[in-house]
PDB file of C-alpha atoms in Angstrom:
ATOM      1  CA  UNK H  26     -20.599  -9.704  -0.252  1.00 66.00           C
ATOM      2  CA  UNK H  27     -17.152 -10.671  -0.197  1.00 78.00           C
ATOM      3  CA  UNK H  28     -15.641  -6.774  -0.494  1.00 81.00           C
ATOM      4  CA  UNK H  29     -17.734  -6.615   2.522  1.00 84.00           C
ATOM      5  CA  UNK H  30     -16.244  -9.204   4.960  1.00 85.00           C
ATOM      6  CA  UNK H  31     -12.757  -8.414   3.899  1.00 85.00           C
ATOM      7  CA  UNK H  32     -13.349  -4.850   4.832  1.00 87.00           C
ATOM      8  CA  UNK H  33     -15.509  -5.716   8.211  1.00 86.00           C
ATOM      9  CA  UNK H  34     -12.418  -8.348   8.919  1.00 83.00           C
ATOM     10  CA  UNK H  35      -9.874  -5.106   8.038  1.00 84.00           C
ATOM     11  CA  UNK H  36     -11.434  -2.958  10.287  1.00 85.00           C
ATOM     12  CA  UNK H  37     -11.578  -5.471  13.160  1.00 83.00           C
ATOM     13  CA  UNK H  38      -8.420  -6.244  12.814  1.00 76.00           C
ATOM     14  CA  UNK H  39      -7.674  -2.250  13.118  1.00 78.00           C
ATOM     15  CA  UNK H  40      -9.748  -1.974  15.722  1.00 78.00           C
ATOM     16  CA  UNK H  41      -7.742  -4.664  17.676  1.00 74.00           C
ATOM     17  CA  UNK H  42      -4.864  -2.663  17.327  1.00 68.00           C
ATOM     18  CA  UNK H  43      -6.197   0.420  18.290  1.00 70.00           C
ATOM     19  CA  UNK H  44      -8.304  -0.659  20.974  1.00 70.00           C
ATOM     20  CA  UNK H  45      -5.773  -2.756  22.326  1.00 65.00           C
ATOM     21  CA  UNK H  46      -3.357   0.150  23.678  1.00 60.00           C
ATOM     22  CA  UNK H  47      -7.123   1.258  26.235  1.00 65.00           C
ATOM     23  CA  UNK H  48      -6.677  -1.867  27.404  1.00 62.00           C
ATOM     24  CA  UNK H  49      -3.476  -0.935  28.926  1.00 58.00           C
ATOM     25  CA  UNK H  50      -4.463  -0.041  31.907  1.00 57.00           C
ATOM     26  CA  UNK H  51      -2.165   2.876  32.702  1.00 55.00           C
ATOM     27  CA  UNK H  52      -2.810   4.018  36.523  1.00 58.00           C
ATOM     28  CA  UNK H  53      -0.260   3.367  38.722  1.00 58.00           C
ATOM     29  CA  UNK H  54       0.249   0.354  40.577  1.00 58.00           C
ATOM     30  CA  UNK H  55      -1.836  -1.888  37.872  1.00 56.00           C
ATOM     31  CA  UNK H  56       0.613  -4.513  37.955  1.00 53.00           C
ATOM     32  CA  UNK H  57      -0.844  -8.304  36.777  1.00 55.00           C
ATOM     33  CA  UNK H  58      -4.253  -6.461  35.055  1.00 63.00           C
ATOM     34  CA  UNK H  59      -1.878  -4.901  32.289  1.00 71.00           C
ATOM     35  CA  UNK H  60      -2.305  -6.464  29.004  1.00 70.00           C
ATOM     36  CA  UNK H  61       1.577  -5.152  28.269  1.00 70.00           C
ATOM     37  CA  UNK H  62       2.724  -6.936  31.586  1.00 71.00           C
ATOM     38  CA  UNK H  63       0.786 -10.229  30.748  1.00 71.00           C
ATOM     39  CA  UNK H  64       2.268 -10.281  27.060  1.00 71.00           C
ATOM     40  CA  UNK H  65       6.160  -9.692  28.205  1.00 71.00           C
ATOM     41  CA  UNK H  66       6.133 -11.943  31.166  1.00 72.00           C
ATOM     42  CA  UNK H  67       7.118  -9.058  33.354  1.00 72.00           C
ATOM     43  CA  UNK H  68       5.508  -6.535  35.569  1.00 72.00           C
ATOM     44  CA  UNK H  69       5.281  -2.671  33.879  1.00 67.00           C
ATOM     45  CA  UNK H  70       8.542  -1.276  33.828  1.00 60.00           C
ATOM     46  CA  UNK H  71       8.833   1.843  35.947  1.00 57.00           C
ATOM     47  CA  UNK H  72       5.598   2.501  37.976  1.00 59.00           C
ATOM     48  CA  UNK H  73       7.600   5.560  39.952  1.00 64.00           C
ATOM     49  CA  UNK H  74       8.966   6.740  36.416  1.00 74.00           C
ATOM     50  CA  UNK H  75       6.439   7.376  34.401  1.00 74.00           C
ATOM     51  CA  UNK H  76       8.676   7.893  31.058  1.00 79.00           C
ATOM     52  CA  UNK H  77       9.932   4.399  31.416  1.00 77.00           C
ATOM     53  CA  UNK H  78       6.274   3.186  32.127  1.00 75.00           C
ATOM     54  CA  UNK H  79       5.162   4.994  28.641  1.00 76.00           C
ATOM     55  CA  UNK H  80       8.393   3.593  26.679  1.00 80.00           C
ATOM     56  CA  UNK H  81       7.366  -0.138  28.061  1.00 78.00           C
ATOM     57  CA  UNK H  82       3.534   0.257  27.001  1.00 76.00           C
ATOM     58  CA  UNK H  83       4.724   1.999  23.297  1.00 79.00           C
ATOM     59  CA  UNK H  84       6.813  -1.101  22.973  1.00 81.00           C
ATOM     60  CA  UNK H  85       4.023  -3.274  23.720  1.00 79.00           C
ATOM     61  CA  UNK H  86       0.942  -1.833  21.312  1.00 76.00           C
ATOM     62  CA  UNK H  87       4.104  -1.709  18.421  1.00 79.00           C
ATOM     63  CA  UNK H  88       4.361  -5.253  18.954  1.00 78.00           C
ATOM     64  CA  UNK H  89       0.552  -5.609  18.915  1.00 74.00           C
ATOM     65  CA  UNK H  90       0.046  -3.457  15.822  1.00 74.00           C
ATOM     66  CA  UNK H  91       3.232  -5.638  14.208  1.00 78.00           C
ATOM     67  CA  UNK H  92       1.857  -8.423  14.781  1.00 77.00           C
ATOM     68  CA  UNK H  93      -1.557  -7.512  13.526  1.00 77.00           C
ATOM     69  CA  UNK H  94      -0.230  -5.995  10.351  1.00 81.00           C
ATOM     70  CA  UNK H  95       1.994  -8.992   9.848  1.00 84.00           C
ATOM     71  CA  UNK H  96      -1.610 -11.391  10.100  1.00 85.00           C
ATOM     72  CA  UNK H  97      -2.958  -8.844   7.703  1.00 85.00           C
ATOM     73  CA  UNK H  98      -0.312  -9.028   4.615  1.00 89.00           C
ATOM     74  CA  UNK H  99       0.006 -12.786   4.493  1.00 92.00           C
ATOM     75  CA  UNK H 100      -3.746 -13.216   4.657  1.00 90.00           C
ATOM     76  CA  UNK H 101      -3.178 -10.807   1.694  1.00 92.00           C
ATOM     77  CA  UNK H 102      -0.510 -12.761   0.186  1.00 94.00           C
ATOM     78  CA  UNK H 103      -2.384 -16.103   0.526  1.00 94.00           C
ATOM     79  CA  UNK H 104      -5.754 -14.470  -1.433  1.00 93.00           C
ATOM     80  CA  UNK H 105      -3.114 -12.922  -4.383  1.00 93.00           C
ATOM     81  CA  UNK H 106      -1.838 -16.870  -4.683  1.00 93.00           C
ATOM     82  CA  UNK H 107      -4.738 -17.613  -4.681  1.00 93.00           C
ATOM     83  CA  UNK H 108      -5.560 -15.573  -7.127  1.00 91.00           C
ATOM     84  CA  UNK H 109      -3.135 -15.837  -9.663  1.00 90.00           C
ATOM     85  CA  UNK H 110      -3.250 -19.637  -9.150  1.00 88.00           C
ATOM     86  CA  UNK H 111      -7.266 -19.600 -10.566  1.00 85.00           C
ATOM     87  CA  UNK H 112      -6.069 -17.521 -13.470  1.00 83.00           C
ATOM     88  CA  UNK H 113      -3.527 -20.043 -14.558  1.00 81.00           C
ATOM     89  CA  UNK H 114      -6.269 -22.328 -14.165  1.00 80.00           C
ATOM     90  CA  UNK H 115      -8.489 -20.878 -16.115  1.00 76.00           C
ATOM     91  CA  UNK H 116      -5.891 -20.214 -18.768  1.00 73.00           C
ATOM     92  CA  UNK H 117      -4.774 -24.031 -19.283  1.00 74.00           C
ATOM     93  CA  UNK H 118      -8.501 -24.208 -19.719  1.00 72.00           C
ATOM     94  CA  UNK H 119      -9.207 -25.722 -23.326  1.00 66.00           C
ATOM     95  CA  UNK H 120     -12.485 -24.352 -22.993  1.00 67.00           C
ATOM     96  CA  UNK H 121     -11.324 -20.276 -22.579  1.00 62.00           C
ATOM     97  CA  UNK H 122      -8.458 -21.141 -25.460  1.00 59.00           C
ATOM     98  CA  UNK H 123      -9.580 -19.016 -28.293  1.00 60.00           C
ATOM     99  CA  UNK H 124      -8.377 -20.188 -31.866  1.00 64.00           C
ATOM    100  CA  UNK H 125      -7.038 -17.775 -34.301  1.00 63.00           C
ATOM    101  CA  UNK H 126      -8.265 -19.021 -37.914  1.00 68.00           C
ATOM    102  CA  UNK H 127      -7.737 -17.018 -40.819  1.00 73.00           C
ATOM    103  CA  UNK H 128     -10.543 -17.446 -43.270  1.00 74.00           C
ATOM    104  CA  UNK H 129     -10.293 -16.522 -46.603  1.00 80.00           C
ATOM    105  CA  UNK H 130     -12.866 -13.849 -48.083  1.00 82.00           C
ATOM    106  CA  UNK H 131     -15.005 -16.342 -50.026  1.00 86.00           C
ATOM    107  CA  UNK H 132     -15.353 -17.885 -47.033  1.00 86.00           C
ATOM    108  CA  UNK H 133     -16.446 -15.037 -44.725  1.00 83.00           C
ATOM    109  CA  UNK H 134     -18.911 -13.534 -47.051  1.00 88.00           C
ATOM    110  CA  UNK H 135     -20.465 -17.086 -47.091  1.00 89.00           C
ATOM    111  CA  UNK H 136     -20.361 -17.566 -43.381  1.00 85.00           C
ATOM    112  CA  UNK H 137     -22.032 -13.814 -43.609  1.00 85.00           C
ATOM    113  CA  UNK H 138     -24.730 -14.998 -45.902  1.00 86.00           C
ATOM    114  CA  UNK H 139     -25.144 -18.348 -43.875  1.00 84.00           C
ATOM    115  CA  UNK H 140     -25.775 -15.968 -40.591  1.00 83.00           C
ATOM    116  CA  UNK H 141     -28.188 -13.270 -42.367  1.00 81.00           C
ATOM    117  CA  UNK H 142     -30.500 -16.485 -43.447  1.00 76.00           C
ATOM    118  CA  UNK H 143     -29.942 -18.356 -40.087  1.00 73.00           C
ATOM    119  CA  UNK H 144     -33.256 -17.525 -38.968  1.00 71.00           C
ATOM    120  CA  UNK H 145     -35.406 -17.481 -42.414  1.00 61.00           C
ATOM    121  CA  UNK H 146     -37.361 -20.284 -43.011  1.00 60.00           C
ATOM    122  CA  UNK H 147     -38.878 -18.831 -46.381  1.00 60.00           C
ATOM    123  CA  UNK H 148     -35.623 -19.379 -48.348  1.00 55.00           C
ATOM    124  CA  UNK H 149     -36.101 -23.042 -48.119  1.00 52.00           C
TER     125      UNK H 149
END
């Protein structure tokens, strides 16, 4: 489930980017409707050039897809932090600690016997 939103999220975030230079509306004389006019405060540069008008929208979808990428790797950052912040967690855990003891043979072969007749009421 949560592979699943992170890639749906992904992918609409791509799609954004994408999607976003169609909304560009690039006929002449679109003026104020321009998504790339709206977001730089200033009317499409060069509606009689159309090399300048191409350079101006370029500009703007980089800035789009920047800024999208940018939203993507410190949502990334902030899950890896998060992350590695649990597994700390988890290790200062006394619970998860494991202890090492070295037991001596005698010991383990009676531990051994102790497991085999665990379960075996008839030796009582």
């Amino acid at each position: 489930m949560k592979s699943a939103l992170i890639i749906l999220l992904v992918l609409s975030f791509m799609g954004i980017a994408v999607f976003g230079a169609f909304g560009m509306n690039h006929g002449n004389g679109h003026g104020s409707g321009c998504i790339g006019a709206i977001a730089n405060g200033r009317e499409c540069a060069g509606e009689n050039n159309s090399l300048q008008s191409i350079n101006f929208h370029l500009k703007t979808f980089k800035s789009f897809s920047t800024a999208i990428f940018l939203l993507i790797a410190s949502l990334t950052l902030a899950a890896n932090l998060r992350v590695i912040a649990d597994i700390q967690e988890v290790a200062q855990n006394k619970q998860f600690v494991v202890i090492e003891q070295r037991f001596s043979l005698r010991q383990q072969k009676f531990t051994h016997w102790l497991a085999i007749h665990e379960n075996s009421p008839a030796i009582l």
